[in-house]
Amino acid sequence: MKIIDGKLISAAVKERVAKSVEQLKEQGVTVGLAVIIVGEDPASKVYVKNKKKACEALGIISEEYALPENTTQKELLDLIHELNNKKSINGILCQLPLPHHLDEKIIINSISPQKDVDAFHPYNVGRIMIGDYDFVPCTPAGIMEMLAYENIEVEGKRCVVIGRSNIVGKPMGMLLLHKNGTVTVCHSKTKDLKDICLQADILVAAVGRPKFVTQDMVREGAVVIDVGIHRTPNGLCGDVDFENVSKKVSVITPVPGGVGPMTIAMLMQNTLTAAKRQNNIDG
Ligand code: NAD
């Protein structure tokens, strides 16, 4: 059984990005990311801090816009409009969830698709659907990067994704499909979930429930990718009962140290891609 090391793979991605950022600088091109956070959500604050740190380590300019909880929709839209037109900013990210009085859909739609490094804008979602995309949501992108790094072939494999969120489950299913996997996306209304999971060569758990995937749900020798992150009194755990499932599978990702570190690395990668596209640079 192999435990995939997300820290190692994310470090490799970041190194690759840092090198490209350096090369762009030599051509007089800078790479910049704006991160907007509204309100005081403690988890969001940690994510934003980590994103800023990652930018700094990779030579990416980062601008943080920390807005008060009572920011109006117009104020937020005005800021996004300004950033859409700001040349030194290549990527814009608005940390979700937003306070309830703000309409997430309208906010996401207002970000220029060319700067939408989270790939949440309907334009980018559509491009993922047809398999012609620059940006992919960072978590599924990170999982594909892990599979490629570990030489895990997707073509012809039975892939089961548990969860159909717009951020993880759905794009994950599409990316596996583009790699010629045979994909089933399960959700809270799925019947016979265990039987479907038992068919999976590659099982991705993005359920949002601690230790939801148990040993009796996985096939002997399967590849199991755990997207979940849960804080418990005993530390972090994922959507997979790692201790027992790991005894049965061939490959598994741990929590922490699995998918989590990949997400920020892929955000850096998307920001680099945005800068290249905006400056008509291939690659
Ligand atoms: P979500 O709550 O938006 O979606 C959960 C999905 O699971 C839904 O589509 C729902 O239909 C499905 N589901 C719920 N109960 C089910 C059941 N009993 N049987 C089958 N399906 C069921 O969550 P999300 O945003 O997709 O995130 C999923 C998990 O991944 C969360 O734990 C989240 O914290 C974590 N996450 C981690 C990262 C990372 O970087 N590692 C990034 C994003 C999300």
PDB file of N, CA and C in Angstrom, residues 17-93:
ATOM      1  N   VAL A  17       6.307  26.281 -10.688  1.00  0.00           N
ATOM      2  CA  VAL A  17       5.669  27.597 -10.851  1.00  0.00           C
ATOM      3  C   VAL A  17       6.688  28.712 -10.566  1.00  0.00           C
ATOM      4  N   ALA A  18       7.459  28.546  -9.493  1.00  0.00           N
ATOM      5  CA  ALA A  18       8.441  29.572  -9.113  1.00  0.00           C
ATOM      6  C   ALA A  18       9.446  29.801 -10.248  1.00  0.00           C
ATOM      7  N   LYS A  19       9.873  28.714 -10.884  1.00  0.00           N
ATOM      8  CA  LYS A  19      10.831  28.828 -12.003  1.00  0.00           C
ATOM      9  C   LYS A  19      10.221  29.631 -13.148  1.00  0.00           C
ATOM     10  N   SER A  20       8.961  29.313 -13.466  1.00  0.00           N
ATOM     11  CA  SER A  20       8.297  30.029 -14.566  1.00  0.00           C
ATOM     12  C   SER A  20       8.086  31.500 -14.228  1.00  0.00           C
ATOM     13  N   VAL A  21       7.741  31.772 -12.955  1.00  0.00           N
ATOM     14  CA  VAL A  21       7.543  33.166 -12.528  1.00  0.00           C
ATOM     15  C   VAL A  21       8.856  33.935 -12.726  1.00  0.00           C
ATOM     16  N   GLU A  22       9.943  33.297 -12.368  1.00  0.00           N
ATOM     17  CA  GLU A  22      11.270  33.900 -12.506  1.00  0.00           C
ATOM     18  C   GLU A  22      11.581  34.194 -13.976  1.00  0.00           C
ATOM     19  N   GLN A  23      11.277  33.208 -14.835  1.00  0.00           N
ATOM     20  CA  GLN A  23      11.521  33.397 -16.275  1.00  0.00           C
ATOM     21  C   GLN A  23      10.686  34.543 -16.836  1.00  0.00           C
ATOM     22  N   LEU A  24       9.439  34.634 -16.379  1.00  0.00           N
ATOM     23  CA  LEU A  24       8.580  35.733 -16.845  1.00  0.00           C
ATOM     24  C   LEU A  24       9.148  37.076 -16.410  1.00  0.00           C
ATOM     25  N   LYS A  25       9.648  37.103 -15.177  1.00  0.00           N
ATOM     26  CA  LYS A  25      10.229  38.359 -14.655  1.00  0.00           C
ATOM     27  C   LYS A  25      11.364  38.834 -15.552  1.00  0.00           C
ATOM     28  N   GLU A  26      12.168  37.853 -16.017  1.00  0.00           N
ATOM     29  CA  GLU A  26      13.287  38.201 -16.911  1.00  0.00           C
ATOM     30  C   GLU A  26      12.782  38.820 -18.216  1.00  0.00           C
ATOM     31  N   GLN A  27      11.540  38.476 -18.576  1.00  0.00           N
ATOM     32  CA  GLN A  27      10.938  39.066 -19.787  1.00  0.00           C
ATOM     33  C   GLN A  27      10.147  40.340 -19.453  1.00  0.00           C
ATOM     34  N   GLY A  28      10.246  40.765 -18.202  1.00  0.00           N
ATOM     35  CA  GLY A  28       9.555  41.995 -17.786  1.00  0.00           C
ATOM     36  C   GLY A  28       8.094  41.791 -17.445  1.00  0.00           C
ATOM     37  N   VAL A  29       7.687  40.516 -17.224  1.00  0.00           N
ATOM     38  CA  VAL A  29       6.280  40.233 -16.916  1.00  0.00           C
ATOM     39  C   VAL A  29       6.167  39.808 -15.453  1.00  0.00           C
ATOM     40  N   THR A  30       5.304  40.490 -14.704  1.00  0.00           N
ATOM     41  CA  THR A  30       5.087  40.091 -13.308  1.00  0.00           C
ATOM     42  C   THR A  30       3.803  39.268 -13.211  1.00  0.00           C
ATOM     43  N   VAL A  31       3.675  38.527 -12.102  1.00  0.00           N
ATOM     44  CA  VAL A  31       2.486  37.704 -11.868  1.00  0.00           C
ATOM     45  C   VAL A  31       1.846  38.195 -10.573  1.00  0.00           C
ATOM     46  N   GLY A  32       0.545  38.521 -10.616  1.00  0.00           N
ATOM     47  CA  GLY A  32      -0.096  39.088  -9.429  1.00  0.00           C
ATOM     48  C   GLY A  32      -1.457  38.461  -9.135  1.00  0.00           C
ATOM     49  N   LEU A  33      -1.708  38.235  -7.859  1.00  0.00           N
ATOM     50  CA  LEU A  33      -2.987  37.656  -7.418  1.00  0.00           C
ATOM     51  C   LEU A  33      -3.635  38.582  -6.388  1.00  0.00           C
ATOM     52  N   ALA A  34      -4.908  38.878  -6.577  1.00  0.00           N
ATOM     53  CA  ALA A  34      -5.662  39.638  -5.566  1.00  0.00           C
ATOM     54  C   ALA A  34      -6.593  38.681  -4.840  1.00  0.00           C
ATOM     55  N   VAL A  35      -6.529  38.708  -3.515  1.00  0.00           N
ATOM     56  CA  VAL A  35      -7.419  37.866  -2.717  1.00  0.00           C
ATOM     57  C   VAL A  35      -8.337  38.771  -1.898  1.00  0.00           C
ATOM     58  N   ILE A  36      -9.643  38.553  -2.093  1.00  0.00           N
ATOM     59  CA  ILE A  36     -10.622  39.364  -1.367  1.00  0.00           C
ATOM     60  C   ILE A  36     -11.243  38.500  -0.274  1.00  0.00           C
ATOM     61  N   ILE A  37     -11.305  39.057   0.920  1.00  0.00           N
ATOM     62  CA  ILE A  37     -11.995  38.350   2.012  1.00  0.00           C
ATOM     63  C   ILE A  37     -12.962  39.334   2.670  1.00  0.00           C
ATOM     64  N   VAL A  38     -14.193  38.894   2.862  1.00  0.00           N
ATOM     65  CA  VAL A  38     -15.201  39.752   3.488  1.00  0.00           C
ATOM     66  C   VAL A  38     -15.612  39.110   4.816  1.00  0.00           C
ATOM     67  N   GLY A  39     -15.459  39.872   5.898  1.00  0.00           N
ATOM     68  CA  GLY A  39     -15.901  39.368   7.201  1.00  0.00           C
ATOM     69  C   GLY A  39     -14.791  38.698   7.977  1.00  0.00           C
ATOM     70  N   GLU A  40     -15.188  37.966   9.010  1.00  0.00           N
ATOM     71  CA  GLU A  40     -14.238  37.500  10.019  1.00  0.00           C
ATOM     72  C   GLU A  40     -14.187  35.985  10.159  1.00  0.00           C
ATOM     73  N   ASP A  41     -14.646  35.240   9.146  1.00  0.00           N
ATOM     74  CA  ASP A  41     -14.652  33.777   9.278  1.00  0.00           C
ATOM     75  C   ASP A  41     -13.225  33.269   9.549  1.00  0.00           C
ATOM     76  N   PRO A  42     -13.013  32.604  10.696  1.00  0.00           N
ATOM     77  CA  PRO A  42     -11.641  32.246  11.069  1.00  0.00           C
ATOM     78  C   PRO A  42     -10.984  31.268  10.077  1.00  0.00           C
ATOM     79  N   ALA A  43     -11.751  30.279   9.569  1.00  0.00           N
ATOM     80  CA  ALA A  43     -11.168  29.315   8.620  1.00  0.00           C
ATOM     81  C   ALA A  43     -10.747  30.042   7.340  1.00  0.00           C
ATOM     82  N   SER A  44     -11.616  30.955   6.870  1.00  0.00           N
ATOM     83  CA  SER A  44     -11.293  31.714   5.653  1.00  0.00           C
ATOM     84  C   SER A  44     -10.029  32.544   5.852  1.00  0.00           C
ATOM     85  N   LYS A  45      -9.905  33.125   7.047  1.00  0.00           N
ATOM     86  CA  LYS A  45      -8.718  33.961   7.329  1.00  0.00           C
ATOM     87  C   LYS A  45      -7.434  33.133   7.222  1.00  0.00           C
ATOM     88  N   VAL A  46      -7.502  31.895   7.726  1.00  0.00           N
ATOM     89  CA  VAL A  46      -6.324  31.015   7.658  1.00  0.00           C
ATOM     90  C   VAL A  46      -6.009  30.698   6.195  1.00  0.00           C
ATOM     91  N   TYR A  47      -7.042  30.360   5.412  1.00  0.00           N
ATOM     92  CA  TYR A  47      -6.819  30.036   3.992  1.00  0.00           C
ATOM     93  C   TYR A  47      -6.177  31.213   3.263  1.00  0.00           C
ATOM     94  N   VAL A  48      -6.694  32.421   3.535  1.00  0.00           N
ATOM     95  CA  VAL A  48      -6.180  33.616   2.852  1.00  0.00           C
ATOM     96  C   VAL A  48      -4.717  33.861   3.248  1.00  0.00           C
ATOM     97  N   LYS A  49      -4.432  33.672   4.533  1.00  0.00           N
ATOM     98  CA  LYS A  49      -3.050  33.867   5.005  1.00  0.00           C
ATOM     99  C   LYS A  49      -2.102  32.895   4.290  1.00  0.00           C
ATOM    100  N   ASN A  50      -2.560  31.639   4.159  1.00  0.00           N
ATOM    101  CA  ASN A  50      -1.723  30.627   3.507  1.00  0.00           C
ATOM    102  C   ASN A  50      -1.520  30.930   2.021  1.00  0.00           C
ATOM    103  N   LYS A  51      -2.546  31.456   1.400  1.00  0.00           N
ATOM    104  CA  LYS A  51      -2.437  31.795  -0.023  1.00  0.00           C
ATOM    105  C   LYS A  51      -1.423  32.916  -0.218  1.00  0.00           C
ATOM    106  N   LYS A  52      -1.488  33.889   0.680  1.00  0.00           N
ATOM    107  CA  LYS A  52      -0.556  35.023   0.616  1.00  0.00           C
ATOM    108  C   LYS A  52       0.894  34.543   0.806  1.00  0.00           C
ATOM    109  N   LYS A  53       1.055  33.650   1.788  1.00  0.00           N
ATOM    110  CA  LYS A  53       2.391  33.113   2.072  1.00  0.00           C
ATOM    111  C   LYS A  53       2.949  32.373   0.857  1.00  0.00           C
ATOM    112  N   ALA A  54       2.074  31.583   0.224  1.00  0.00           N
ATOM    113  CA  ALA A  54       2.502  30.803  -0.942  1.00  0.00           C
ATOM    114  C   ALA A  54       2.924  31.740  -2.074  1.00  0.00           C
ATOM    115  N   CYS A  55       2.146  32.809  -2.295  1.00  0.00           N
ATOM    116  CA  CYS A  55       2.490  33.787  -3.340  1.00  0.00           C
ATOM    117  C   CYS A  55       3.880  34.348  -3.071  1.00  0.00           C
ATOM    118  N   GLU A  56       4.093  34.788  -1.846  1.00  0.00           N
ATOM    119  CA  GLU A  56       5.375  35.422  -1.507  1.00  0.00           C
ATOM    120  C   GLU A  56       6.535  34.464  -1.751  1.00  0.00           C
ATOM    121  N   ALA A  57       6.362  33.193  -1.384  1.00  0.00           N
ATOM    122  CA  ALA A  57       7.426  32.208  -1.543  1.00  0.00           C
ATOM    123  C   ALA A  57       7.747  31.948  -3.020  1.00  0.00           C
ATOM    124  N   LEU A  58       6.770  32.173  -3.893  1.00  0.00           N
ATOM    125  CA  LEU A  58       6.953  31.833  -5.309  1.00  0.00           C
ATOM    126  C   LEU A  58       7.236  33.049  -6.189  1.00  0.00           C
ATOM    127  N   GLY A  59       7.350  34.215  -5.574  1.00  0.00           N
ATOM    128  CA  GLY A  59       7.634  35.425  -6.356  1.00  0.00           C
ATOM    129  C   GLY A  59       6.404  36.018  -7.009  1.00  0.00           C
ATOM    130  N   ILE A  60       5.221  35.595  -6.563  1.00  0.00           N
ATOM    131  CA  ILE A  60       3.972  36.150  -7.093  1.00  0.00           C
ATOM    132  C   ILE A  60       3.551  37.322  -6.216  1.00  0.00           C
ATOM    133  N   ILE A  61       3.196  38.433  -6.855  1.00  0.00           N
ATOM    134  CA  ILE A  61       2.747  39.602  -6.086  1.00  0.00           C
ATOM    135  C   ILE A  61       1.365  39.280  -5.526  1.00  0.00           C
ATOM    136  N   SER A  62       1.159  39.525  -4.231  1.00  0.00           N
ATOM    137  CA  SER A  62      -0.186  39.261  -3.705  1.00  0.00           C
ATOM    138  C   SER A  62      -0.757  40.526  -3.080  1.00  0.00           C
ATOM    139  N   GLU A  63      -1.995  40.789  -3.392  1.00  0.00           N
ATOM    140  CA  GLU A  63      -2.697  41.920  -2.785  1.00  0.00           C
ATOM    141  C   GLU A  63      -3.876  41.369  -2.019  1.00  0.00           C
ATOM    142  N   GLU A  64      -3.967  41.731  -0.734  1.00  0.00           N
ATOM    143  CA  GLU A  64      -5.078  41.229   0.066  1.00  0.00           C
ATOM    144  C   GLU A  64      -6.069  42.367   0.323  1.00  0.00           C
ATOM    145  N   TYR A  65      -7.333  42.104   0.091  1.00  0.00           N
ATOM    146  CA  TYR A  65      -8.380  43.087   0.363  1.00  0.00           C
ATOM    147  C   TYR A  65      -9.289  42.513   1.444  1.00  0.00           C
ATOM    148  N   ALA A  66      -9.053  42.917   2.679  1.00  0.00           N
ATOM    149  CA  ALA A  66      -9.863  42.433   3.803  1.00  0.00           C
ATOM    150  C   ALA A  66     -10.966  43.449   4.059  1.00  0.00           C
ATOM    151  N   LEU A  67     -12.189  43.089   3.698  1.00  0.00           N
ATOM    152  CA  LEU A  67     -13.316  44.017   3.803  1.00  0.00           C
ATOM    153  C   LEU A  67     -14.166  43.674   5.023  1.00  0.00           C
ATOM    154  N   PRO A  68     -14.781  44.698   5.621  1.00  0.00           N
ATOM    155  CA  PRO A  68     -15.605  44.413   6.815  1.00  0.00           C
ATOM    156  C   PRO A  68     -16.862  43.619   6.460  1.00  0.00           C
ATOM    157  N   GLU A  69     -17.381  42.950   7.464  1.00  0.00           N
ATOM    158  CA  GLU A  69     -18.590  42.115   7.352  1.00  0.00           C
ATOM    159  C   GLU A  69     -19.759  42.854   6.687  1.00  0.00           C
ATOM    160  N   ASN A  70     -19.896  44.170   6.986  1.00  0.00           N
ATOM    161  CA  ASN A  70     -21.056  44.929   6.477  1.00  0.00           C
ATOM    162  C   ASN A  70     -20.819  45.555   5.097  1.00  0.00           C
ATOM    163  N   THR A  71     -19.808  45.078   4.383  1.00  0.00           N
ATOM    164  CA  THR A  71     -19.550  45.568   3.014  1.00  0.00           C
ATOM    165  C   THR A  71     -20.798  45.341   2.155  1.00  0.00           C
ATOM    166  N   THR A  72     -21.154  46.342   1.353  1.00  0.00           N
ATOM    167  CA  THR A  72     -22.346  46.169   0.508  1.00  0.00           C
ATOM    168  C   THR A  72     -21.955  45.473  -0.790  1.00  0.00           C
ATOM    169  N   GLN A  73     -22.983  44.936  -1.434  1.00  0.00           N
ATOM    170  CA  GLN A  73     -22.753  44.254  -2.712  1.00  0.00           C
ATOM    171  C   GLN A  73     -22.109  45.222  -3.722  1.00  0.00           C
ATOM    172  N   LYS A  74     -22.578  46.485  -3.710  1.00  0.00           N
ATOM    173  CA  LYS A  74     -22.038  47.465  -4.669  1.00  0.00           C
ATOM    174  C   LYS A  74     -20.555  47.721  -4.401  1.00  0.00           C
ATOM    175  N   GLU A  75     -20.221  47.841  -3.117  1.00  0.00           N
ATOM    176  CA  GLU A  75     -18.802  48.096  -2.782  1.00  0.00           C
ATOM    177  C   GLU A  75     -17.919  46.943  -3.268  1.00  0.00           C
ATOM    178  N   LEU A  76     -18.402  45.727  -3.056  1.00  0.00           N
ATOM    179  CA  LEU A  76     -17.621  44.560  -3.473  1.00  0.00           C
ATOM    180  C   LEU A  76     -17.521  44.499  -5.002  1.00  0.00           C
ATOM    181  N   LEU A  77     -18.633  44.751  -5.669  1.00  0.00           N
ATOM    182  CA  LEU A  77     -18.631  44.730  -7.138  1.00  0.00           C
ATOM    183  C   LEU A  77     -17.700  45.816  -7.693  1.00  0.00           C
ATOM    184  N   ASP A  78     -17.699  46.985  -7.039  1.00  0.00           N
ATOM    185  CA  ASP A  78     -16.816  48.075  -7.494  1.00  0.00           C
ATOM    186  C   ASP A  78     -15.347  47.656  -7.370  1.00  0.00           C
ATOM    187  N   LEU A  79     -15.024  47.005  -6.252  1.00  0.00           N
ATOM    188  CA  LEU A  79     -13.637  46.556  -6.068  1.00  0.00           C
ATOM    189  C   LEU A  79     -13.259  45.536  -7.155  1.00  0.00           C
ATOM    190  N   ILE A  80     -14.151  44.569  -7.405  1.00  0.00           N
ATOM    191  CA  ILE A  80     -13.853  43.549  -8.421  1.00  0.00           C
ATOM    192  C   ILE A  80     -13.679  44.208  -9.798  1.00  0.00           C
ATOM    193  N   HIS A  81     -14.533  45.184 -10.072  1.00  0.00           N
ATOM    194  CA  HIS A  81     -14.434  45.905 -11.350  1.00  0.00           C
ATOM    195  C   HIS A  81     -13.063  46.570 -11.477  1.00  0.00           C
ATOM    196  N   GLU A  82     -12.635  47.188 -10.394  1.00  0.00           N
ATOM    197  CA  GLU A  82     -11.323  47.856 -10.385  1.00  0.00           C
ATOM    198  C   GLU A  82     -10.200  46.838 -10.639  1.00  0.00           C
ATOM    199  N   LEU A  83     -10.303  45.687  -9.964  1.00  0.00           N
ATOM    200  CA  LEU A  83      -9.258  44.661 -10.105  1.00  0.00           C
ATOM    201  C   LEU A  83      -9.300  44.008 -11.496  1.00  0.00           C
ATOM    202  N   ASN A  84     -10.496  43.885 -12.057  1.00  0.00           N
ATOM    203  CA  ASN A  84     -10.614  43.351 -13.417  1.00  0.00           C
ATOM    204  C   ASN A  84      -9.800  44.189 -14.395  1.00  0.00           C
ATOM    205  N   ASN A  85      -9.722  45.506 -14.107  1.00  0.00           N
ATOM    206  CA  ASN A  85      -9.043  46.434 -15.021  1.00  0.00           C
ATOM    207  C   ASN A  85      -7.595  46.730 -14.600  1.00  0.00           C
ATOM    208  N   LYS A  86      -7.164  46.150 -13.510  1.00  0.00           N
ATOM    209  CA  LYS A  86      -5.819  46.470 -13.002  1.00  0.00           C
ATOM    210  C   LYS A  86      -4.783  45.570 -13.678  1.00  0.00           C
ATOM    211  N   LYS A  87      -3.858  46.170 -14.371  1.00  0.00           N
ATOM    212  CA  LYS A  87      -2.919  45.422 -15.214  1.00  0.00           C
ATOM    213  C   LYS A  87      -2.010  44.488 -14.396  1.00  0.00           C
ATOM    214  N   SER A  88      -1.606  44.964 -13.210  1.00  0.00           N
ATOM    215  CA  SER A  88      -0.643  44.169 -12.423  1.00  0.00           C
ATOM    216  C   SER A  88      -1.299  42.968 -11.741  1.00  0.00           C
ATOM    217  N   ILE A  89      -2.612  42.893 -11.804  1.00  0.00           N
ATOM    218  CA  ILE A  89      -3.333  41.760 -11.193  1.00  0.00           C
ATOM    219  C   ILE A  89      -3.794  40.802 -12.291  1.00  0.00           C
ATOM    220  N   ASN A  90      -3.304  39.565 -12.207  1.00  0.00           N
ATOM    221  CA  ASN A  90      -3.663  38.559 -13.216  1.00  0.00           C
ATOM    222  C   ASN A  90      -4.762  37.619 -12.749  1.00  0.00           C
ATOM    223  N   GLY A  91      -4.837  37.427 -11.432  1.00  0.00           N
ATOM    224  CA  GLY A  91      -5.832  36.512 -10.882  1.00  0.00           C
ATOM    225  C   GLY A  91      -6.608  37.190  -9.760  1.00  0.00           C
ATOM    226  N   ILE A  92      -7.909  36.911  -9.699  1.00  0.00           N
ATOM    227  CA  ILE A  92      -8.749  37.463  -8.617  1.00  0.00           C
ATOM    228  C   ILE A  92      -9.472  36.303  -7.945  1.00  0.00           C
ATOM    229  N   LEU A  93      -9.395  36.306  -6.636  1.00  0.00           N
ATOM    230  CA  LEU A  93     -10.067  35.249  -5.891  1.00  0.00           C
ATOM    231  C   LEU A  93     -10.900  35.889  -4.785  1.00  0.00           C
TER     232      LEU A  93
END
